[in-house]
Coordinates of C-alpha atoms in Angstrom, one line a residue:
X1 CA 72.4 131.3 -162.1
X2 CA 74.2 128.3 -163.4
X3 CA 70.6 127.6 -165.6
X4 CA 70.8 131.0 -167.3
X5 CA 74.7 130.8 -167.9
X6 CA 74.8 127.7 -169.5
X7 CA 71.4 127.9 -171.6
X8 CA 71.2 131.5 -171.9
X9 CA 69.9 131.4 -176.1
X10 CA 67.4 128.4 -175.1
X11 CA 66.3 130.8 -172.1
X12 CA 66.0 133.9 -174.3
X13 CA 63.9 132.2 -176.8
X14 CA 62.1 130.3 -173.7
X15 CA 60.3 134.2 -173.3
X16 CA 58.4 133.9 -176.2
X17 CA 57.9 129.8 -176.8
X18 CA 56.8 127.4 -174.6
X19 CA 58.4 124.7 -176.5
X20 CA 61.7 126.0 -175.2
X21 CA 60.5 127.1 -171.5
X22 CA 59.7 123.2 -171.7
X23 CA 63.1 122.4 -172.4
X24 CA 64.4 124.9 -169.6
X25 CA 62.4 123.1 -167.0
X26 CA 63.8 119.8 -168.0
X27 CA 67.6 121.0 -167.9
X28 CA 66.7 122.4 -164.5
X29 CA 65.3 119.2 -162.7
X30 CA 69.1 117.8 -164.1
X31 CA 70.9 120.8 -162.5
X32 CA 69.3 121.1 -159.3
X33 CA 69.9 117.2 -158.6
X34 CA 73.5 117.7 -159.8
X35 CA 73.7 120.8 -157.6
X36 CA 72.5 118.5 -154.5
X37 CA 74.7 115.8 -155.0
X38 CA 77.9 117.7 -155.9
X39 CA 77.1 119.4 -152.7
X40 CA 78.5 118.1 -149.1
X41 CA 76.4 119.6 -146.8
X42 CA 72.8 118.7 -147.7
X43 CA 74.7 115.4 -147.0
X44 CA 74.3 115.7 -143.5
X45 CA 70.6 115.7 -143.7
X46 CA 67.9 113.4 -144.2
X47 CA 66.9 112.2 -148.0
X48 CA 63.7 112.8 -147.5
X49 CA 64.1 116.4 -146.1
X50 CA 66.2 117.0 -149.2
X51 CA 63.9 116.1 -151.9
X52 CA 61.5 118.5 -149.9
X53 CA 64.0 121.0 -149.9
X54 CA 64.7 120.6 -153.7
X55 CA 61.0 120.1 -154.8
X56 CA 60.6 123.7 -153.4
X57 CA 63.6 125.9 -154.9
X58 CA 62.3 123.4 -158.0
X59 CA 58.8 125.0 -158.0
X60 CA 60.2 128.7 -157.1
X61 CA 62.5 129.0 -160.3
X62 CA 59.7 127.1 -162.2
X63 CA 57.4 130.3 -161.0
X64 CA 59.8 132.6 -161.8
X65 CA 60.6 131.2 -165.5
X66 CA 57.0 131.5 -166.7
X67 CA 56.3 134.5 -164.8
X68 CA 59.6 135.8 -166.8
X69 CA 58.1 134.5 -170.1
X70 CA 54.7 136.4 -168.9
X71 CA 56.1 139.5 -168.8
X72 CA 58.1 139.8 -171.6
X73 CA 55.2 138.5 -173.9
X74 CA 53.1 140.8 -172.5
X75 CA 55.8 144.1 -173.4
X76 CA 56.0 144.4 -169.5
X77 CA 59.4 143.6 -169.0
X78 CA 61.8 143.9 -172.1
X79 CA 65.4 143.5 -170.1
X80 CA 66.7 140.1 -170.6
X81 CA 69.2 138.4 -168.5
X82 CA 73.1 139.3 -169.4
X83 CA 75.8 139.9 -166.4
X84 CA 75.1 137.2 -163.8
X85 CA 76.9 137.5 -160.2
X86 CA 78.8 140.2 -161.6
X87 CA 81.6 142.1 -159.2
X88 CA 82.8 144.9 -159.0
X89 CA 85.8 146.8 -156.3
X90 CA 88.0 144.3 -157.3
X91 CA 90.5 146.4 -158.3
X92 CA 91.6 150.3 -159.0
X93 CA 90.1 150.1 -162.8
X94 CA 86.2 148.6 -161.7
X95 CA 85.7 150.5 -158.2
X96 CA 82.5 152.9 -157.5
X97 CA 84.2 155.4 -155.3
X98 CA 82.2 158.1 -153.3
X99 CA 83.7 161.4 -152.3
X100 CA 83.1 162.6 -148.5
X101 CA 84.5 164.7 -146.1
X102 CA 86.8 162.5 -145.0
X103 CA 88.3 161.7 -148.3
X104 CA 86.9 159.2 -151.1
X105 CA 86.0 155.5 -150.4
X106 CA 85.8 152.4 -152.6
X107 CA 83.0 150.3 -152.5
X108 CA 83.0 146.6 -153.8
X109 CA 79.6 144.5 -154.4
X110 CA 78.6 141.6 -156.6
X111 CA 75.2 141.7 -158.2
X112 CA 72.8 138.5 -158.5
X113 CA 72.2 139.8 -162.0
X114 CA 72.1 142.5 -164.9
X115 CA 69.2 142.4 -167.1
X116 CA 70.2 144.6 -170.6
X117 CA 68.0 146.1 -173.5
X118 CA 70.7 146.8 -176.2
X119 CA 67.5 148.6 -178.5
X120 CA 67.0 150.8 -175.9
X121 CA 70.0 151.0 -173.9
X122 CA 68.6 150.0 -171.1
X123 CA 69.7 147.8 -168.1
X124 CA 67.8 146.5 -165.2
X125 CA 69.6 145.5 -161.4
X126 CA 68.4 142.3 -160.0
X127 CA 68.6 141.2 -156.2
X128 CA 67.2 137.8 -155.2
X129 CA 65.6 137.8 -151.6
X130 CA 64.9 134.3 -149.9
X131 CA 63.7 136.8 -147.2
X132 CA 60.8 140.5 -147.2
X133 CA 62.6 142.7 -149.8
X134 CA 62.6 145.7 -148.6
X135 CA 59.4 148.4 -150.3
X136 CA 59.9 151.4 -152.1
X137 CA 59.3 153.7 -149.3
X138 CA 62.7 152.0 -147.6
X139 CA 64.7 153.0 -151.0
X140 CA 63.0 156.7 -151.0
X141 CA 63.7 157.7 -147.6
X142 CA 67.7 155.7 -148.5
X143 CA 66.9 153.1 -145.4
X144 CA 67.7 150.7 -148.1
X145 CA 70.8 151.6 -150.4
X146 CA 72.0 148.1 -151.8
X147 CA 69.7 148.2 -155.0
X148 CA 70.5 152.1 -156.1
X149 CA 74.2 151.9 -155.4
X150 CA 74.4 148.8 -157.3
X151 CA 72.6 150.3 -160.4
X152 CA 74.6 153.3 -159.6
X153 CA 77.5 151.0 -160.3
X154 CA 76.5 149.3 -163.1
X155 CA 75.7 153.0 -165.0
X156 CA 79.3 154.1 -164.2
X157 CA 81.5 151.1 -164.7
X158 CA 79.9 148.4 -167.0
X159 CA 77.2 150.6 -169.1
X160 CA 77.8 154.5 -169.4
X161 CA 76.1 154.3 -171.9
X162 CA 72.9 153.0 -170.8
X163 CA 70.1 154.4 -168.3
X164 CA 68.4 152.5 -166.2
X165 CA 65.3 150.8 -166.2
X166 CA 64.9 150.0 -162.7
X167 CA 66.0 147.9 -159.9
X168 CA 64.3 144.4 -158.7
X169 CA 63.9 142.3 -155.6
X170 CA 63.1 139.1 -156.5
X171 CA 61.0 138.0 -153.7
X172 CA 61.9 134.1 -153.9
X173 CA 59.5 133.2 -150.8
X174 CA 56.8 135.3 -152.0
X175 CA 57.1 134.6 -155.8
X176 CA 56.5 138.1 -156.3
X177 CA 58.7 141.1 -157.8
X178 CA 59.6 144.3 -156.0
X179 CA 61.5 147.4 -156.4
X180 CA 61.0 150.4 -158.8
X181 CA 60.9 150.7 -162.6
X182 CA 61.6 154.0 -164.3
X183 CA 59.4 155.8 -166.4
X184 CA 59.8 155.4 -170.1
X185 CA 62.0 152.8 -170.1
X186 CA 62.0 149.5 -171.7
X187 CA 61.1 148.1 -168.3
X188 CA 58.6 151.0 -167.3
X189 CA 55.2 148.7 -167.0
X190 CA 57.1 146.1 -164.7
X191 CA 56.1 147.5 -161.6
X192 CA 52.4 149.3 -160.6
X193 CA 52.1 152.6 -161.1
X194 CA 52.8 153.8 -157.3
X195 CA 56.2 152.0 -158.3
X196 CA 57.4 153.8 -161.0
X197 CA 59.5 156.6 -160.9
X198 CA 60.6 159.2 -163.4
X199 CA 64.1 160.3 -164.2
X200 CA 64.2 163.1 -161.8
X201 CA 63.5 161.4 -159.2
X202 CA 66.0 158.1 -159.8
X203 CA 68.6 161.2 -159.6
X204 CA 66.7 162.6 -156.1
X205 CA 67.2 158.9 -155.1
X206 CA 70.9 158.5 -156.1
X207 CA 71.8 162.0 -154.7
X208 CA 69.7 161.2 -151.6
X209 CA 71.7 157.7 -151.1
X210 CA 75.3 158.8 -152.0
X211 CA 74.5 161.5 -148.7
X212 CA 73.5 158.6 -147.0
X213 CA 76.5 157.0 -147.8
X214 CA 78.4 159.9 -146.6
X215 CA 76.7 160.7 -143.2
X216 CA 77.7 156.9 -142.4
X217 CA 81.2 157.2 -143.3
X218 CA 81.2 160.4 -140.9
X219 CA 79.5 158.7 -138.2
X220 CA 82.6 155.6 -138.1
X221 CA 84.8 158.6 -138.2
X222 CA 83.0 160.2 -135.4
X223 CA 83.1 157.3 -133.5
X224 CA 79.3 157.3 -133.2
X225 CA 77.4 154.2 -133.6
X226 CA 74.6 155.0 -131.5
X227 CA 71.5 152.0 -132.3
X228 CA 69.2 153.8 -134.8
X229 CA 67.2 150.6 -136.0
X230 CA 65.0 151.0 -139.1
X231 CA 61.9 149.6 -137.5
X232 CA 61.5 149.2 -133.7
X233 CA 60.4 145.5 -133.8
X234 CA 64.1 144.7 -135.1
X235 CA 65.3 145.1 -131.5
X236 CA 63.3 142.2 -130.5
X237 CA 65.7 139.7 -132.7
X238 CA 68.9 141.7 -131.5
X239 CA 71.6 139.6 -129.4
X240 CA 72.3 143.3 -127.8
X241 CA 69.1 144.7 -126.7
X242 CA 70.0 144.4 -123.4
X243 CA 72.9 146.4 -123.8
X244 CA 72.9 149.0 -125.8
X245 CA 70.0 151.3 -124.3
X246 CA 67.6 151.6 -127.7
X247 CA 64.7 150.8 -126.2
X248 CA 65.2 152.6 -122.9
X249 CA 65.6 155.9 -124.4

C-alpha cells in the first residue's frame, strides 16, 4: 500500500512502460527494507530468517506489478489503483446500514483497495489474501459476503455514480487473481468467462447477501448459534469440536 500511495503517477505510468515498472521495483526493495527495520517485531527473529521472509513478499509484489502492467496493456483490466485501505462506519455520514426485522444495522469495514475507471465510471473492490480466496460459487450461494458488501459500499457512499466492475481476491500465496468481473465493464475480460457475471445477476448477488445479512442478524436475536460450518473439514481445525455437537448430528 505504502508503494502505491507514495508513487502512485510512477505506478500508473509503470502499466504501460517498463522503464517506470523498473523504477517501481527499485523504490520497493528501499521500502520493504525500511518497512523491516522500522518494524520491532521481525526483531525478535533470526537475520537470516528475515531476509527469507522479505526476499519472498519481495518476489510476490514484484509478480503482482508486472502481472498488473500485463493486464492493463493487454485492455484486460482498465481500473487503476485510487482509494487504498479505505474505511468506512466511522461515523453517521459514511455508514452502509441494512434494514431488518429487528431494526437497521450499521456496518463498518476498511477495504485493501479501490481500483477506479473515471472514462467509464467504473470501480473495482480489491481484497488481498495471504491465505485460499474464497471461489465464485462461495459469493453466489452468499457463503462469502465480504467482497459484495464492500463493493456494495463503495457504490453507495464513495461512488453513486459509478457501477461496478467487479470484485478481486488477490491471491498473494498463489500469485493468482480471483473473484468476479461484470460484464461490459471496463474490467469485464479480467476474469474467465465462467467468472463473469452480468448486471442482473451482481443485483441477484447483492439482494441474495443483504438476506444473508439479515437471516444472521435474526439468528443473534434468536439466540441461535447453532455450528453450520461452510465445509465439513473446517471442524477439524476447530478448538470446539468437541463441544458443540456438529459432527455428531
Amino acid at each position: 500500500q505504502r508503494l502505491l500511495q507514495e508513487n502512485e503517477t510512477d505506478y500508473l505510468e509503470g502499466l504501460e512502460y517498463e522503464s517506470f515498472r523498473q523504477k517501481i521495483k527499485q523504490k520497493l526493495a528501499f521500502i520493504s527494507q525500511d518497512e523491516l527495520t522500522k518494524n520491532e517485531d521481525f526483531k525478535k527473529y533470526d537475520a537470516k530468517l528475515i531476509e527469507f521472509y522479505s526476499y519472498r513478499v519481495y518476489k510476490t509484489i514484484i509478480h503482482l506489478i508486472d502481472e498488473e502492467g500485463t493486464l492493463f496493456r493487454e485492455n484486460k483490466k482498465r481500473t487503476t489503483p485510487k482509494h487504498f485501505e479505505w474505511a468506512f462506519g466511522r461515523n453517521k455520514t459514511d455508514t452502509l446500514s441494512i434494514s431488518t426485522k429487528n431494526g437497521p444495522i450499521f456496518l463498518r469495514g476498511r477495504i485493501d483497495r479501490i481500483d477506479v475507471n473515471n472514462t467509464h465510471k467504473n470501480f473495482a473492490v480489491i481484497d488481498y489474501k495471504t491465505g485460499n480466496p474464497p471461489s465464485l460459487s462461495d459469493l453466489k450461494k452468499a457463503k462469502e459476503i465480504q467482497i459484495p458488501l464492500y463493493v456494495l459500499a463503495v457504490q453507495k457512499l464513495l461512488y453513486p455514480d459509478f457501477s461496478p466492475a467487479g470484485g478481486y481476491f488477490y491471491a498473494l500465496k498463489e500469485n493468482v487473481i480471483k473473484g468476479f468481473s461484470v460484464k461490459q465493464t471496463s474490467d469485464q475480460n479480467l476474469m474467465h468467462s465462467r467468472s463473469q457475471i452480468s448486471e442482473r445477476e451482481w443485483q441477484e448477488l447483492i439482494d441474495l447477501t443483504v438476506n444473508q445479512v439479515r437471516k444472521i442478524v435474526e439468528n443473534i436475536y434468536a439466540a441461535n448459534y447453532e455450528p453450520n460450518p461452510i465445509e465439513e473439514s473446517q471442524c477439524r481445525f476447530c478448538d470446539y469440536r468437541r463441544i458443540c455437537g456438529h459432527e455428531s448430528n
